[in-house]
Every structure is written in structure tokens, then in C-alpha cells.
PDB file of C-alpha atoms in Angstrom:
ATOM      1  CA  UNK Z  29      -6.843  40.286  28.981  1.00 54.00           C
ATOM      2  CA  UNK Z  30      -4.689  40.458  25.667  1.00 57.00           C
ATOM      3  CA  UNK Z  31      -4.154  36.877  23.762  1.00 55.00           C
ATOM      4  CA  UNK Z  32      -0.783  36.335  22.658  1.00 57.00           C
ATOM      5  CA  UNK Z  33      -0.498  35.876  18.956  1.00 61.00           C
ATOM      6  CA  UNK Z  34      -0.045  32.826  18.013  1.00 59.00           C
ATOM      7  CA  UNK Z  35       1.266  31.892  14.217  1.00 59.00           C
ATOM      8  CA  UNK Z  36      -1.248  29.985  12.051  1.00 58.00           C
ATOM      9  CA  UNK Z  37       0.607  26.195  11.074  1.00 54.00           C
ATOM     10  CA  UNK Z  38       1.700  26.359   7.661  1.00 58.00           C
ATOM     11  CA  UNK Z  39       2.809  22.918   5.840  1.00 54.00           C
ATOM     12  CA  UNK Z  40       6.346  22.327   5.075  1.00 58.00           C
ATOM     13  CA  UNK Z  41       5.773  18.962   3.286  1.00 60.00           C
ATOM     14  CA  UNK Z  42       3.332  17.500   1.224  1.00 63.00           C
ATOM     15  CA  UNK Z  43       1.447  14.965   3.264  1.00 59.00           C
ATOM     16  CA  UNK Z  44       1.887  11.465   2.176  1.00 70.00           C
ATOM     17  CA  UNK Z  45       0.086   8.448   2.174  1.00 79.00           C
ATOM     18  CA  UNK Z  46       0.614   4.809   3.569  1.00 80.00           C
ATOM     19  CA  UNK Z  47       1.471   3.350   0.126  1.00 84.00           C
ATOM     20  CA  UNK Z  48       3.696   6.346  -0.724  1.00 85.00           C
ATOM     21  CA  UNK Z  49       5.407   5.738   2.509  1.00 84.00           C
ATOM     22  CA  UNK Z  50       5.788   1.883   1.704  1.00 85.00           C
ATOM     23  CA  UNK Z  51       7.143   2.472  -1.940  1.00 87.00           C
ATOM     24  CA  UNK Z  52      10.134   5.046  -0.114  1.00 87.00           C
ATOM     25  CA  UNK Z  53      10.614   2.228   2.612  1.00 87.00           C
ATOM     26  CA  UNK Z  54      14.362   1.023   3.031  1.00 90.00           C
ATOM     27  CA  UNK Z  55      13.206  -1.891   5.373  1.00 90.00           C
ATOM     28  CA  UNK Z  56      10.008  -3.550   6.090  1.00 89.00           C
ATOM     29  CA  UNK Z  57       9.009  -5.794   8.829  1.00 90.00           C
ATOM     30  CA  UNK Z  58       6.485  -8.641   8.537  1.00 91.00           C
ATOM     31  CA  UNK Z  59       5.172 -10.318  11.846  1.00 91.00           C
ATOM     32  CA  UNK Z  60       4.845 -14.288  11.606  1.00 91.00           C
ATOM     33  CA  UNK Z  61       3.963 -16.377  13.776  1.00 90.00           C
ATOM     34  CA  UNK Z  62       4.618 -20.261  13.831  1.00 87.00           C
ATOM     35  CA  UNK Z  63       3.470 -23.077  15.623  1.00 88.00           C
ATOM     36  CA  UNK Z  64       5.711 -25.883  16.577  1.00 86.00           C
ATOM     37  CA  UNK Z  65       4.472 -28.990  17.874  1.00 87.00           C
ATOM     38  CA  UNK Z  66       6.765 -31.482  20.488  1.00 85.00           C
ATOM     39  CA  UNK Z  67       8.893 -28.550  21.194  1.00 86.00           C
ATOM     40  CA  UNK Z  68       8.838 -26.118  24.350  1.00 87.00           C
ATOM     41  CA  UNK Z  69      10.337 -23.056  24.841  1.00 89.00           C
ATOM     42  CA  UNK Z  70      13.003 -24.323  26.747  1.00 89.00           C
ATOM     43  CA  UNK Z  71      13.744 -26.457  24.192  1.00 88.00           C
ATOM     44  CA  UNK Z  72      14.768 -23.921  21.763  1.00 88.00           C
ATOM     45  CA  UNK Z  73      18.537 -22.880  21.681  1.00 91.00           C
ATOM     46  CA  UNK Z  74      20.395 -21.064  19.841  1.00 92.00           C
ATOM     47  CA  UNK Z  75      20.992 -24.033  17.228  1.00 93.00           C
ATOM     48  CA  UNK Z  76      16.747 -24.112  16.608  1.00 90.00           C
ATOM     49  CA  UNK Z  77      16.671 -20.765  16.094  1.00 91.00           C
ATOM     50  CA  UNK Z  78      19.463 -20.842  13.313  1.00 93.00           C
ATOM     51  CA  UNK Z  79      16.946 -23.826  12.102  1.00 91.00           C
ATOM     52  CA  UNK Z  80      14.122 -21.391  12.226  1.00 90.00           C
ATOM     53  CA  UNK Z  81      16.218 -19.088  10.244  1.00 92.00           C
ATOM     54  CA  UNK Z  82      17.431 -21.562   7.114  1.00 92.00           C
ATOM     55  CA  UNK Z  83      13.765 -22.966   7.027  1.00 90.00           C
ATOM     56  CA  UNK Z  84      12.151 -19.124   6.282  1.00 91.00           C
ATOM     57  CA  UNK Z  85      15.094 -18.383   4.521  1.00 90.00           C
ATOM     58  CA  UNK Z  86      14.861 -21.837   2.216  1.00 90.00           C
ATOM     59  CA  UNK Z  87      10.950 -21.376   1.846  1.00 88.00           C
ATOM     60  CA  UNK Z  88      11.771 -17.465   1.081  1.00 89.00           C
ATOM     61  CA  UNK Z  89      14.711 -16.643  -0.175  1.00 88.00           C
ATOM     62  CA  UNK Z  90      16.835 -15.816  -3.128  1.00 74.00           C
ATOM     63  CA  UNK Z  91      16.430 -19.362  -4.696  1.00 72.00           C
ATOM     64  CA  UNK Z  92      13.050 -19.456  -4.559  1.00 70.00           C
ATOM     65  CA  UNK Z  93       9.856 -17.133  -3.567  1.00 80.00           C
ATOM     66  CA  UNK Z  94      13.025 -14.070  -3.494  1.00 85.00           C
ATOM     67  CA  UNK Z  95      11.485 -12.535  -0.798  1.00 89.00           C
ATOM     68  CA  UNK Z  96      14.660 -12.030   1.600  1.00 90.00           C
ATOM     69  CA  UNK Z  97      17.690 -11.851   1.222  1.00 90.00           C
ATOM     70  CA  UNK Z  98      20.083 -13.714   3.575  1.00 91.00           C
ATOM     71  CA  UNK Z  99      18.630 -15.874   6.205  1.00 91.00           C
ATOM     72  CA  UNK Z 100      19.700 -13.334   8.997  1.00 92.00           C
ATOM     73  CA  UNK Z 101      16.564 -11.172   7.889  1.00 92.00           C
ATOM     74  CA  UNK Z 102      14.567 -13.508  10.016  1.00 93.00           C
ATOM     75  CA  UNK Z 103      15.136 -12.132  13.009  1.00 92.00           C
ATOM     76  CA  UNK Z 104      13.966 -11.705  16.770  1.00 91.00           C
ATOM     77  CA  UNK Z 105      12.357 -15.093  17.244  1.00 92.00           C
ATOM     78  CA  UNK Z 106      11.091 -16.054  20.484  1.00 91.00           C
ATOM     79  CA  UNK Z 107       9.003 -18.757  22.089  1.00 91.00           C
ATOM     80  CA  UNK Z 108       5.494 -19.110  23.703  1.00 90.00           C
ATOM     81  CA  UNK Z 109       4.385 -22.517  25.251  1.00 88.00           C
ATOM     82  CA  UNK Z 110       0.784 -23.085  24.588  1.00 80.00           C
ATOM     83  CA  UNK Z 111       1.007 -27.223  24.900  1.00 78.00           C
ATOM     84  CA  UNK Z 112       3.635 -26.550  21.608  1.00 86.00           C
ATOM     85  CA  UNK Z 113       5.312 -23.845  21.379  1.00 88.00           C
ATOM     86  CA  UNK Z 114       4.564 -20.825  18.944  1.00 89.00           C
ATOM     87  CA  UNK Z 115       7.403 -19.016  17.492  1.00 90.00           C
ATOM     88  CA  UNK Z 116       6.847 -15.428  16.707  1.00 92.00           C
ATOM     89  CA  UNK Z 117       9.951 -13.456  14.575  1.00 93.00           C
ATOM     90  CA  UNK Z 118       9.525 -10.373  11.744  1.00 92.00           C
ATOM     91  CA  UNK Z 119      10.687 -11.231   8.224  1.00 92.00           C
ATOM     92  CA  UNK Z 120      13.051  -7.997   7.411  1.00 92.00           C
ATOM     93  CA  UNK Z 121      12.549  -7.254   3.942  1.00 91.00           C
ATOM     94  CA  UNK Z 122      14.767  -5.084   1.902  1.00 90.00           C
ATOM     95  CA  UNK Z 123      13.411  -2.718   0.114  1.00 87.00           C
ATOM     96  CA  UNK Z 124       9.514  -4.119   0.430  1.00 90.00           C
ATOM     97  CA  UNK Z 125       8.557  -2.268  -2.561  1.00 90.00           C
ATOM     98  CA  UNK Z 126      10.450  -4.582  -4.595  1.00 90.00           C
ATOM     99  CA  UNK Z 127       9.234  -7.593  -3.266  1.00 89.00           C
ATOM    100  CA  UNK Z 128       5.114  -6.641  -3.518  1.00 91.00           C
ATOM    101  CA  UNK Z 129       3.079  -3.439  -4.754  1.00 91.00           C
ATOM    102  CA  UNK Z 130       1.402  -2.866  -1.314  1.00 90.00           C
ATOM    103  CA  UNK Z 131       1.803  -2.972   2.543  1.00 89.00           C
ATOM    104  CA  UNK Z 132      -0.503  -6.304   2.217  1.00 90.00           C
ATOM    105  CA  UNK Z 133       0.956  -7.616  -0.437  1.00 90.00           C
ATOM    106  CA  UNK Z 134       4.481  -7.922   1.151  1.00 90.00           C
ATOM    107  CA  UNK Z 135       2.484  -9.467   3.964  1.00 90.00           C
ATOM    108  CA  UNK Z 136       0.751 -12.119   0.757  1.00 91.00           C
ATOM    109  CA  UNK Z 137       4.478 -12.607  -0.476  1.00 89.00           C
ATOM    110  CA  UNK Z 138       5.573 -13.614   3.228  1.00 89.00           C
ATOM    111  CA  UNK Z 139       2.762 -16.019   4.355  1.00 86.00           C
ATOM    112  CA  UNK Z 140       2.127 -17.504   0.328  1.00 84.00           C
ATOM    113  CA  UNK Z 141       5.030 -17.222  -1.249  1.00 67.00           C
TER     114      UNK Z 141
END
């Protein structure tokens, strides 16, 4: 039986790496997670969360490690109970390749800043 022809792949763009991807990156996302003790999940309201969000912001932000921009780039928090609860969220960072030189050092500049 015949084989149909089939048309060898050709590249249309030069492949790129991770860090080449990270230097072009608009937005990055770091994932952080903190533990709060005294606190359950029920517990935290809409007014904690904006807490959540001026604490990263004041530990990260513009007036001091200039990591994000706004405290709104904290953002999808949510709540585990595990005896305290632990807050997960992503840090958004603008433009990553402005904050750090690498993928893990955006992640350094979020956790030690």
C-alpha cells in the first residue's frame, strides 16, 4: 500500500530558552506561602486579606526591597487550616527581568528581599 507523503517539520522560530523567555516576560508570578498562627480560615475576610496585601506590599514594595509595584500585585490568597492557618497567594511582578537576572532570582528577591 502507498504512504501518503508527509512534509518534513521545518522551524519557523528560533527555539528559546527558559532565561530568554524570563528576560521577554511582561508578568511573572511567584508562589508564597505563609503561615499564620491564632487565625483560621474562617477567620480571614476580606479586611485580612487587604492586611495580607499592605504587609507584602510594605515588606516589598516601591519604598523598600522595589519588588512590586502596588499592593494589588499580591493577589489570589487563600487559606488552609493546619492548627494555624497557611496563606498561599503569587507575588505578580512586573516585568521580572527588572526586578532579578534569573527565574530564581526573582524567586531570592521575593522570599529575601
Amino acid at each position: 500500500a502507498p504512504t501518503p507523503a508527509v512534509a518534513a517539520p521545518s522551524a519557523t522560530d528560533a527555539p528559546t530558552t527558559a532565561l530568554e523567555r524570563f528576560e521577554g516576560a511582561e508578568v511573572g508570578f511567584v508562589s508564597v506561602t505563609l503561615r499564620i498562627d491564632n487565625i483560621t480560615a474562617a477567620d480571614l475576610g476580606d479586611a485580612e486579606e487587604l492586611a495580607v496585601q499592605y504587609a507584602i506590599f510594605d515588606v516589598l514594595g516601591t519604598d523598600s526591597a522595589d519588588v512590586i509595584d502596588e499592593f494589588s500585585d499580591v493577589t489570589n490568597i487563600s487559606a488552609t487550616d493546619i492548627a494555624s492557618i497557611d496563606l498561599d497567594f503569587f507575588v505578580q511582578l512586573e516585568a521580572p527581568s527588572d526586578v532579578a537576572d534569573s527565574p530564581l532570582g526573582a524567586v531570592e528577591a521575593v522570599y529575601s528581599p
